[in-house]
Tab-separated table of C-alpha atoms and ligand atoms in Angstrom:
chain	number	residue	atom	x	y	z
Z	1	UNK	CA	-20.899	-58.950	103.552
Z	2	UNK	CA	-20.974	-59.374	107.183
Z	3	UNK	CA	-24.320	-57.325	108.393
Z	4	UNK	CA	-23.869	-54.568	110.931
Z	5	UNK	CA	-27.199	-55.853	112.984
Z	6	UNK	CA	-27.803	-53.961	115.803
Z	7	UNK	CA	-25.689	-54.209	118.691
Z	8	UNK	CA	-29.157	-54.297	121.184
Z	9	UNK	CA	-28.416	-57.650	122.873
Z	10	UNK	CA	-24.775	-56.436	124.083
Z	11	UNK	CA	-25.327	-55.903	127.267
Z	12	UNK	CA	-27.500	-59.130	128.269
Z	13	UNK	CA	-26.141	-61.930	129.286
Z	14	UNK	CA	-26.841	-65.004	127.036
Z	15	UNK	CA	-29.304	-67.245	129.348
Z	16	UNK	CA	-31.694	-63.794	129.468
Z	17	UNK	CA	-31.137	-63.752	125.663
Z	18	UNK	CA	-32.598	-67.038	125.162
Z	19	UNK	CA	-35.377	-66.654	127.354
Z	20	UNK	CA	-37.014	-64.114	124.839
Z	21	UNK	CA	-36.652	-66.542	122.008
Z	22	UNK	CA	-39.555	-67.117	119.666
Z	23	UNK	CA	-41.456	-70.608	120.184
Z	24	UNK	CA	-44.476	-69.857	118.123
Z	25	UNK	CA	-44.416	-70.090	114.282
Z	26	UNK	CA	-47.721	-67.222	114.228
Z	27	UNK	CA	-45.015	-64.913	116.590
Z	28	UNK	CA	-41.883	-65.740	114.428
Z	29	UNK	CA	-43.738	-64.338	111.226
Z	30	UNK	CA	-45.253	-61.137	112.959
Z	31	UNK	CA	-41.671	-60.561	114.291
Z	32	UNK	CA	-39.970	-60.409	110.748
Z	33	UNK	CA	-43.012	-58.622	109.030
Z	34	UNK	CA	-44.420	-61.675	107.179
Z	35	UNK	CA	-48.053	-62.132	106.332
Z	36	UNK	CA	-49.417	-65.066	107.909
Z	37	UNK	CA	-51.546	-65.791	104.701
Z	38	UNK	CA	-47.921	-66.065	102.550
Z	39	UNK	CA	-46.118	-69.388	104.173
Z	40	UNK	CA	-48.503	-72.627	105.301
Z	41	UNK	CA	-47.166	-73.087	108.583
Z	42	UNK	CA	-48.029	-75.028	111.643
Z	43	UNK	CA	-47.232	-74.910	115.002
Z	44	UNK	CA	-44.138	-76.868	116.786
Z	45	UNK	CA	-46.554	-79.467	118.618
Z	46	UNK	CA	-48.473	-80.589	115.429
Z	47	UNK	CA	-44.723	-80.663	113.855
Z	48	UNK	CA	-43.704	-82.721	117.254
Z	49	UNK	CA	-40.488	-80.824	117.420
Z	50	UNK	CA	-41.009	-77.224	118.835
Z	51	UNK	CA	-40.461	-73.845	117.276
Z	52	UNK	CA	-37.234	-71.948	118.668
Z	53	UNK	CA	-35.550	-69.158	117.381
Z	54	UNK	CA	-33.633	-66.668	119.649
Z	55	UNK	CA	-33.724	-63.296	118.932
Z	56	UNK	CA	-30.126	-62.340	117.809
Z	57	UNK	CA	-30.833	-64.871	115.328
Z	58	UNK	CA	-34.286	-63.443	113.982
Z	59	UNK	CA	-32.869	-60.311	113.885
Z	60	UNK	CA	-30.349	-60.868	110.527
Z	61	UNK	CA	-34.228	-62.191	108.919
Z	62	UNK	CA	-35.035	-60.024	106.298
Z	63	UNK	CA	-38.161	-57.604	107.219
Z	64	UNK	CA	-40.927	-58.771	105.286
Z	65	UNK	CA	-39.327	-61.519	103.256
Z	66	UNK	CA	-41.091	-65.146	103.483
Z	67	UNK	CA	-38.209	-66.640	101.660
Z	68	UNK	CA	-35.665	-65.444	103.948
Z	69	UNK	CA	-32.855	-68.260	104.417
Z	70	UNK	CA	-33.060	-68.171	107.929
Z	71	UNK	CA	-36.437	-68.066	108.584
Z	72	UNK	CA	-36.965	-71.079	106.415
Z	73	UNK	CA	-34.193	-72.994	108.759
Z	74	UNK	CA	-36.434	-71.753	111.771
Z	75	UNK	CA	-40.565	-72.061	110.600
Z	76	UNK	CA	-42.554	-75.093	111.020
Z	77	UNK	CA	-44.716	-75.423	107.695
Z	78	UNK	CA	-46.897	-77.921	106.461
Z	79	UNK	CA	-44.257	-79.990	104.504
Z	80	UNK	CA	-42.883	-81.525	107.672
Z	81	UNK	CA	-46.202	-83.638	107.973
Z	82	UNK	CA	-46.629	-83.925	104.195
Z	83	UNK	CA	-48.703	-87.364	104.162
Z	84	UNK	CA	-45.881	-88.318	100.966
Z	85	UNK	CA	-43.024	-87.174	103.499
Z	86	UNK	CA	-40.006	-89.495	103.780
Z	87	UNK	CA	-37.770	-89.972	105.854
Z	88	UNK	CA	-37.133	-91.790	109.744
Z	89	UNK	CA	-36.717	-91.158	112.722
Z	90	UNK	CA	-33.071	-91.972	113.737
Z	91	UNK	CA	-31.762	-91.804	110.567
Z	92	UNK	CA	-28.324	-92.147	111.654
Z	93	UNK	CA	-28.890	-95.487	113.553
Z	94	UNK	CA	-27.258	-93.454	116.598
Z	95	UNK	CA	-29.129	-96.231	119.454
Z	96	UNK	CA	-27.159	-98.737	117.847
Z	97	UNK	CA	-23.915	-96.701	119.081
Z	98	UNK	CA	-24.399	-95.905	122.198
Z	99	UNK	CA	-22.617	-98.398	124.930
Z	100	UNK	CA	-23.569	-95.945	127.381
Z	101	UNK	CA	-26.611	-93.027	127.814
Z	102	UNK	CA	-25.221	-89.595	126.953
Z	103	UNK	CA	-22.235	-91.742	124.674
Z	104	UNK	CA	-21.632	-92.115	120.779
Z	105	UNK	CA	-19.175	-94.579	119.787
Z	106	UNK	CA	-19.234	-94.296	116.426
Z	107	UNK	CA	-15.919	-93.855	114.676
Z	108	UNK	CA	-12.238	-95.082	115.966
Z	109	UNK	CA	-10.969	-93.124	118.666
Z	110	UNK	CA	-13.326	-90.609	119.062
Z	111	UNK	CA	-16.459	-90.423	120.864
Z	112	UNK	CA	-19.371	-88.126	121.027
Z	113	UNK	CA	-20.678	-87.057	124.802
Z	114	UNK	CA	-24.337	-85.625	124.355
Z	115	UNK	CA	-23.367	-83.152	126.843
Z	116	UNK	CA	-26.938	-81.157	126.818
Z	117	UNK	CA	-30.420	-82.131	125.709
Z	118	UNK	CA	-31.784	-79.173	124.097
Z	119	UNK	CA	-30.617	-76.582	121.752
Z	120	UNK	CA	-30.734	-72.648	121.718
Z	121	UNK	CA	-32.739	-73.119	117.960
Z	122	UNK	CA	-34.288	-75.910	116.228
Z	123	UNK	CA	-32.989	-76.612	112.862
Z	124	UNK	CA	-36.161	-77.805	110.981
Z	125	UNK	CA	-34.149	-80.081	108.948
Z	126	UNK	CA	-32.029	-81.436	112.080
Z	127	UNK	CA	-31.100	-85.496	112.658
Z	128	UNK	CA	-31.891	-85.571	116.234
Z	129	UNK	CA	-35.159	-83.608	115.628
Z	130	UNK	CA	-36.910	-86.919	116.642
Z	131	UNK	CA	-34.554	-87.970	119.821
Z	132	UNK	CA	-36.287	-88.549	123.193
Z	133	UNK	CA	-33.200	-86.685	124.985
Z	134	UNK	CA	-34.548	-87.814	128.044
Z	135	UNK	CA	-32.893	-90.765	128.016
Z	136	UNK	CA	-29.809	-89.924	127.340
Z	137	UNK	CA	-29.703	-86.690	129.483
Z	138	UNK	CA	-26.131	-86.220	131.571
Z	139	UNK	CA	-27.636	-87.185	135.317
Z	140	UNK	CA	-24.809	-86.718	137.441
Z	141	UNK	CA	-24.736	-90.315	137.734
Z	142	UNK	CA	-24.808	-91.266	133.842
Z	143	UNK	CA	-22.287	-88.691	134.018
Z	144	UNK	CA	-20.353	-91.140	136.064
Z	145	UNK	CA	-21.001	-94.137	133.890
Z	146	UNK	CA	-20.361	-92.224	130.947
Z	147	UNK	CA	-16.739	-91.447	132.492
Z	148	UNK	CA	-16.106	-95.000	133.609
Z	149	UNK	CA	-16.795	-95.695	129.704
Z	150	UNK	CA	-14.245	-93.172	128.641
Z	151	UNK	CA	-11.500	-94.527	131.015
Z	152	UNK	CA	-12.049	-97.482	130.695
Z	153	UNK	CA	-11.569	-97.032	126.612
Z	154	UNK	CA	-8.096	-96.743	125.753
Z	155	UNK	CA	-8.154	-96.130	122.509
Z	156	UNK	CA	-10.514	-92.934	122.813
Z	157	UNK	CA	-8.025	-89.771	121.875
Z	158	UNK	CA	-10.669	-87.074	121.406
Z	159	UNK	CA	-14.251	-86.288	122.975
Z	160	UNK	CA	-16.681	-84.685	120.674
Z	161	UNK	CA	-19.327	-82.235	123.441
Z	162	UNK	CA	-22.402	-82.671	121.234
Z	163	UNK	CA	-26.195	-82.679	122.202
Z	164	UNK	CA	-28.349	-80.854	121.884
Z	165	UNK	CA	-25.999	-78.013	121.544
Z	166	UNK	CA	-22.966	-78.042	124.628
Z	167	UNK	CA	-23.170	-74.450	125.016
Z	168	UNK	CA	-26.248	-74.897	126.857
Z	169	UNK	CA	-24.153	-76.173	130.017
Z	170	UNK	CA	-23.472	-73.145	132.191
Z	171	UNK	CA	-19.470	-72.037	131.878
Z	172	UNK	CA	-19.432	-73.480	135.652
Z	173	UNK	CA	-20.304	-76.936	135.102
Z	174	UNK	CA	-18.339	-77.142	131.185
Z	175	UNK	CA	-15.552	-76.028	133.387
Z	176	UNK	CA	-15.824	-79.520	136.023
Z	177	UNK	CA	-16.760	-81.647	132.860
Z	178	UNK	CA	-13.516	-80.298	131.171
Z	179	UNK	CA	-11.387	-80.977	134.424
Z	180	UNK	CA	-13.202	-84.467	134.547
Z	181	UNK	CA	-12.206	-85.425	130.901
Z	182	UNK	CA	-8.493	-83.608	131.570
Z	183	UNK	CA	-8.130	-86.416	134.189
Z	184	UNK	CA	-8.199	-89.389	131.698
Z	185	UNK	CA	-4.607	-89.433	130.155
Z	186	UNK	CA	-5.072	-90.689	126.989
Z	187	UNK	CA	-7.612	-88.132	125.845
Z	188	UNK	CA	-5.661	-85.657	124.085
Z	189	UNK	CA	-8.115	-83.663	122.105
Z	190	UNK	CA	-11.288	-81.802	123.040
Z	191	UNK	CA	-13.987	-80.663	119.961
Z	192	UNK	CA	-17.162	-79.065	120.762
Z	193	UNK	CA	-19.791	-78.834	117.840
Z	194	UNK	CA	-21.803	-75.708	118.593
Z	195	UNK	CA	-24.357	-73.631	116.413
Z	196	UNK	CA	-24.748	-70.977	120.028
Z	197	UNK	CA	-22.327	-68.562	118.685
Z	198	UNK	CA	-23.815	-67.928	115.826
Z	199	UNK	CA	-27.140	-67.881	117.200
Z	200	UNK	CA	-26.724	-66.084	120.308
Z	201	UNK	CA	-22.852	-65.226	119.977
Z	202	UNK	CA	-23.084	-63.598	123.633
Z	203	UNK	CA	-22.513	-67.014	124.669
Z	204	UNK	CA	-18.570	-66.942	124.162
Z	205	UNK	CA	-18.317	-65.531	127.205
Z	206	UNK	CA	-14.741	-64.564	128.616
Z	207	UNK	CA	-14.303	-67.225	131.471
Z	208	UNK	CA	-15.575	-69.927	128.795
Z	209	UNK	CA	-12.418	-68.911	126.484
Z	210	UNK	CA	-10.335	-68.406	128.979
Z	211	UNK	CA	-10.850	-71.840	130.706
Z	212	UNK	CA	-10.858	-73.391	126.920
Z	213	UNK	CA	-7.931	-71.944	126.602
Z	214	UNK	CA	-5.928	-72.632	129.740
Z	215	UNK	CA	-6.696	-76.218	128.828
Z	216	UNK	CA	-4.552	-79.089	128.680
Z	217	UNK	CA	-6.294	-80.417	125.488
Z	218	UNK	CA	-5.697	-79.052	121.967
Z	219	UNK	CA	-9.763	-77.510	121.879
Z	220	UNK	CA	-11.259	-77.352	118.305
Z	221	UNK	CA	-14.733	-76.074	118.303
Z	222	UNK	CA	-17.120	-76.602	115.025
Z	223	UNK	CA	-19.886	-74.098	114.327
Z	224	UNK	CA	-22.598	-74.688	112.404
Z	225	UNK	CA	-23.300	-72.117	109.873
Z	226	UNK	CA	-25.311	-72.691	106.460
Z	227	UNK	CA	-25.391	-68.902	105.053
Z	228	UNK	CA	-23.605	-65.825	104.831
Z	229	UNK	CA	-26.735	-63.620	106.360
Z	230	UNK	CA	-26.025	-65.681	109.809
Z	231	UNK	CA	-23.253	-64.236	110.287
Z	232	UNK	CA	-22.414	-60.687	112.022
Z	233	UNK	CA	-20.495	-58.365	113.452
Z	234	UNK	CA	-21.019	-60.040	117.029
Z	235	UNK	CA	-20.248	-63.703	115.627
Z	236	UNK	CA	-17.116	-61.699	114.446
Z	237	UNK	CA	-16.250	-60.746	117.845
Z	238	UNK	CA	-17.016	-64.277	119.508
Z	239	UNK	CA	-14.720	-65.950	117.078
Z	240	UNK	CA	-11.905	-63.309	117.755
Z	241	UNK	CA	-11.963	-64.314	121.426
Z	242	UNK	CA	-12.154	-67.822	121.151
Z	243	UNK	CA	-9.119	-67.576	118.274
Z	244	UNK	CA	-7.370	-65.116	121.078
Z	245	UNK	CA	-7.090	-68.013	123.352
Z	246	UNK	CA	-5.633	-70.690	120.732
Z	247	UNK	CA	-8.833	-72.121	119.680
Z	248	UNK	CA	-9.087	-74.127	116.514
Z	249	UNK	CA	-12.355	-72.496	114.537
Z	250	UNK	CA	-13.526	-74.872	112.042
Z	251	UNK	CA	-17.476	-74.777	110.244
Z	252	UNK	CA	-19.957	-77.207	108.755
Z	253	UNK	CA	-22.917	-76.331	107.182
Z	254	UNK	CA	-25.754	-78.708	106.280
Z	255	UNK	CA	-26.522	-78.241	101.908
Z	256	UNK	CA	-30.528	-77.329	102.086
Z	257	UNK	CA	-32.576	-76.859	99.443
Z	258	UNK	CA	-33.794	-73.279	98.722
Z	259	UNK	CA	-31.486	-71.596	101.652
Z	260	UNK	CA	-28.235	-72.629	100.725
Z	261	UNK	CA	-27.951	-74.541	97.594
Z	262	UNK	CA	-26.474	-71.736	95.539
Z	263	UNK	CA	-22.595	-71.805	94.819
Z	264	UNK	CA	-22.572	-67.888	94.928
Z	265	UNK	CA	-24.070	-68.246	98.466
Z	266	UNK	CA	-21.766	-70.878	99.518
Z	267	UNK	CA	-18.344	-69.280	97.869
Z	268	UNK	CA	-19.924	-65.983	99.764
Z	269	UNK	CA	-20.017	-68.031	103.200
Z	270	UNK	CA	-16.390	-69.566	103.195
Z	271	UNK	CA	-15.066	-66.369	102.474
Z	272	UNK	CA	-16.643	-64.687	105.130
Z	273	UNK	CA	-15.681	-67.556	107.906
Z	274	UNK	CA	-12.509	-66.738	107.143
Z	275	UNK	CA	-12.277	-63.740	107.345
Z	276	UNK	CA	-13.738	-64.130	110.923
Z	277	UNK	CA	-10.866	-67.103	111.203
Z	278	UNK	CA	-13.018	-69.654	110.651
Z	279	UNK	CA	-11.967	-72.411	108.312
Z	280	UNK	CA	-14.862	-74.044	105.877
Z	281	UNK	CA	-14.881	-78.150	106.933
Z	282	UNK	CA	-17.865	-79.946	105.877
Z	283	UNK	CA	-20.321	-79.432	103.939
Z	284	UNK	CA	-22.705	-82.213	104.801
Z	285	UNK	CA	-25.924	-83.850	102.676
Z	286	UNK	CA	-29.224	-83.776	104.629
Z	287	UNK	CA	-29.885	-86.891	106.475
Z	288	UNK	CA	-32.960	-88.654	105.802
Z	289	UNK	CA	-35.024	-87.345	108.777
Z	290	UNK	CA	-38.557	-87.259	108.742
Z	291	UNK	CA	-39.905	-83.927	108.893
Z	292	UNK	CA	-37.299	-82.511	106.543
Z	293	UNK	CA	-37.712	-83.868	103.023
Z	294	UNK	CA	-38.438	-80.375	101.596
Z	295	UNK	CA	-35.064	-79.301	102.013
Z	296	UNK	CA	-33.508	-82.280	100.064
Z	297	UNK	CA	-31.680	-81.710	96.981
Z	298	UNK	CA	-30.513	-84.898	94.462
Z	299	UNK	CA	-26.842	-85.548	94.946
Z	300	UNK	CA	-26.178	-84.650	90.927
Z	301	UNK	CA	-26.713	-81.100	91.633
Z	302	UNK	CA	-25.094	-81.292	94.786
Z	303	UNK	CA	-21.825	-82.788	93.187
Z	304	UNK	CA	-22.369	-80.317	90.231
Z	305	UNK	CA	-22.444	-77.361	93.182
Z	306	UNK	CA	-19.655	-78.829	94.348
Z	307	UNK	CA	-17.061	-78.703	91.354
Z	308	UNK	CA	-18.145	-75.427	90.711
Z	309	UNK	CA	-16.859	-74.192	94.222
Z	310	UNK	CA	-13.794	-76.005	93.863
Z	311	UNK	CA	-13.214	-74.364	90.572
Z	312	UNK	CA	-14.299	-70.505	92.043
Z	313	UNK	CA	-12.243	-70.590	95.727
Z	314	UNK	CA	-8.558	-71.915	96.952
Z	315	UNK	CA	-9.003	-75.712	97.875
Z	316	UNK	CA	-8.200	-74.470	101.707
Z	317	UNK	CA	-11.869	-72.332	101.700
Z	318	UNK	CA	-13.761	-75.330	100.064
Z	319	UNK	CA	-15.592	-77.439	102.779
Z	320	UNK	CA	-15.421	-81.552	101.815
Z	321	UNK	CA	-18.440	-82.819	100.525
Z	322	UNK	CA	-19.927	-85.757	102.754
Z	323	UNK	CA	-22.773	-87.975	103.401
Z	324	UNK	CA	-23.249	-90.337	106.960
Z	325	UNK	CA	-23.775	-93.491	106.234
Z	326	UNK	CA	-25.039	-95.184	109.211
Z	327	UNK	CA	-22.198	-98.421	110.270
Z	328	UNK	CA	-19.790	-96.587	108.330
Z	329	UNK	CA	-16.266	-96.237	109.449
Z	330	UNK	CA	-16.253	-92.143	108.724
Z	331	UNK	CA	-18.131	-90.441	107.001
Z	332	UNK	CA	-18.463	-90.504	103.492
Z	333	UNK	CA	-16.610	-88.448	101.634
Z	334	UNK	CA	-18.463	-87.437	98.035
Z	335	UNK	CA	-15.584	-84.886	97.216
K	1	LIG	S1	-28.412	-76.674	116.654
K	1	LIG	FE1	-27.712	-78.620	115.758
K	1	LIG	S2	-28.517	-80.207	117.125
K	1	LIG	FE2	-29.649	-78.306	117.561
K	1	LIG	S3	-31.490	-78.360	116.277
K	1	LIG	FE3	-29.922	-77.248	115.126
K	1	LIG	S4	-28.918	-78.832	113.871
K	1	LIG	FE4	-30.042	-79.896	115.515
């Protein structure tokens, strides 16, 4: 199932890469051979969250399809200013967690570090699609107070590099912020939730596994992948060099209405991770965000899709079912 896209982007390095991503709806739909008259889009300013979609990415679109599953993710269209549209604008309640800027204390013992403000795509149905990452951007001196935090926390046994998407930080500086957080003894684990290798999978770059790997933490790293067309033979070859170096690969995929919410689509994507050595984790329900009310489905169906991929793969391939609720202790497990 795994496409064999073209291998055009293997020689560029992955910051030139995502300077020729698309930030125009009218572009995105010219590059993937999609009348402009089919979809009701709008651009990423009237949207208030911008259009981004690197190229690698637009590349495993379907030519000439305007339901394609990952140009839906990708395409601002009407719907997200729907005058009916529900939905807030932090639905998580995450400025209630944070003791510090650029720090999530949600959950016992773990901590989130919004490591970089921006991401290499915008997810049209993503949480933070509202935050004002300006405030919480990693100065070198919230940096500072962000690691006084973390020492000063004893409990704190893993740091989750969030954002924004971590990749973004050049392999340089994730190198000192990895020898920073190596310093604090009683962190023990290190997780980075990334969707940049399966966007622009040129990012796992050999230094960046080999400096994951010659870590003192046991490193997990969680993609984000929500369909079988996003991934490729390149995203194959990322994952084989991060697994090379000891890495635990684990995936979560957000359940979206008309992209995803198919249990052939989703038994099709957990097979595939694994077979790339990734291991299906969570499958999570959207978050009330507004903007993205189009690609909510009602939890029956998506306990019904549920059972039925419990029933069609081996429990180990079948991602839990969950929902955040904001002030809860974890998240919510629906199955
Ligand atoms: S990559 Fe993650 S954080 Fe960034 S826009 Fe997509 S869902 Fe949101």
């Amino acid at each position: 199932m795994i496409s064999h896209t073209s291998l055009q982007w293997q020689s560029s390095d992955w910051q030139s890469i995502l300077q020729t991503a698309i930030r125009d709806s009218a572009e995105l739909l010219q590059a993937v051979g999609v009348p402009q008259s089919s979809l009701d889009t709008i651009t990423g300013e009237t949207a208030g969250f911008a259009v981004l979609a690197p190229r690698p990415f637009v590349a495993r679109m379907e030519y000439g399809n305007p339901k394609d599953p990952l140009l839906l993710q990708v395409l601002a269209l009407q719907e997200e200013i729907a005058p009916n549209a529900v939905g807030t604008t932090d639905p998580l309640e995450e400025q209630r967690f944070t003791p510090v800027p650029g720090i999530i204390h949600k959950y016992f013992g773990r901590v989130l570090l919004m490591t970089a403000g921006t991401c290499a795509v915008n997810c049209r149905y993503c949480f933070r699609r509202h935050n004002d990452y300006a405030q919480n951007i990693l100065t070198p001196a919230r940096l500072n107070e962000a690691l006084t935090y973390l020492r000063s926390q004893r409990d704190i046994t893993e740091v989750i590099l969030s954002g924004g998407d971590p990749l973004l930080t050049s392999d340089r500086k994730l190198s000192e912020l990895v020898a920073e957080l190596e310093a604090i003894p009683h962190i023990q684990r290190l997780r980075i939730h990334t969707r940049l290798p399966i966007v622009i999978p040129q990012r796992i770059t050999t230094e960046l596994c080999q400096r994951l790997g010659q870590s003192r933490f046991q490193v997990t790293l969680v993609v984000h992948c929500n369909h079988p067309k996003e991934l490729d033979v390149e995203v194959g070859l990322a994952m084989a060099q991060l697994k090379a170096q000891g890495i635990t690969l684990l995936n979560q995929t957000v359940l979206l209405k008309n992209i995803n919410n198919c249990a052939a689509t989703l038994e099709t994507l957990s097979v595939e991770l694994f077979k790339i050595g990734v291991l299906p984790y969570y499958l999570h329900t959207l978050d009330p965000v507004q903007g993205a009310a189009h690609f909510a489905q009602p939890m029956g169906d998506s306990k019904q899709l549920h059972q039925t991929l419990q029933a069609r793969l081996p429990g180990y391939l079948v991602p839990k079912l969950v929902s955040e609720i904001p002030g809860g202790a974890s998240k919510t497990l629906i199955y």
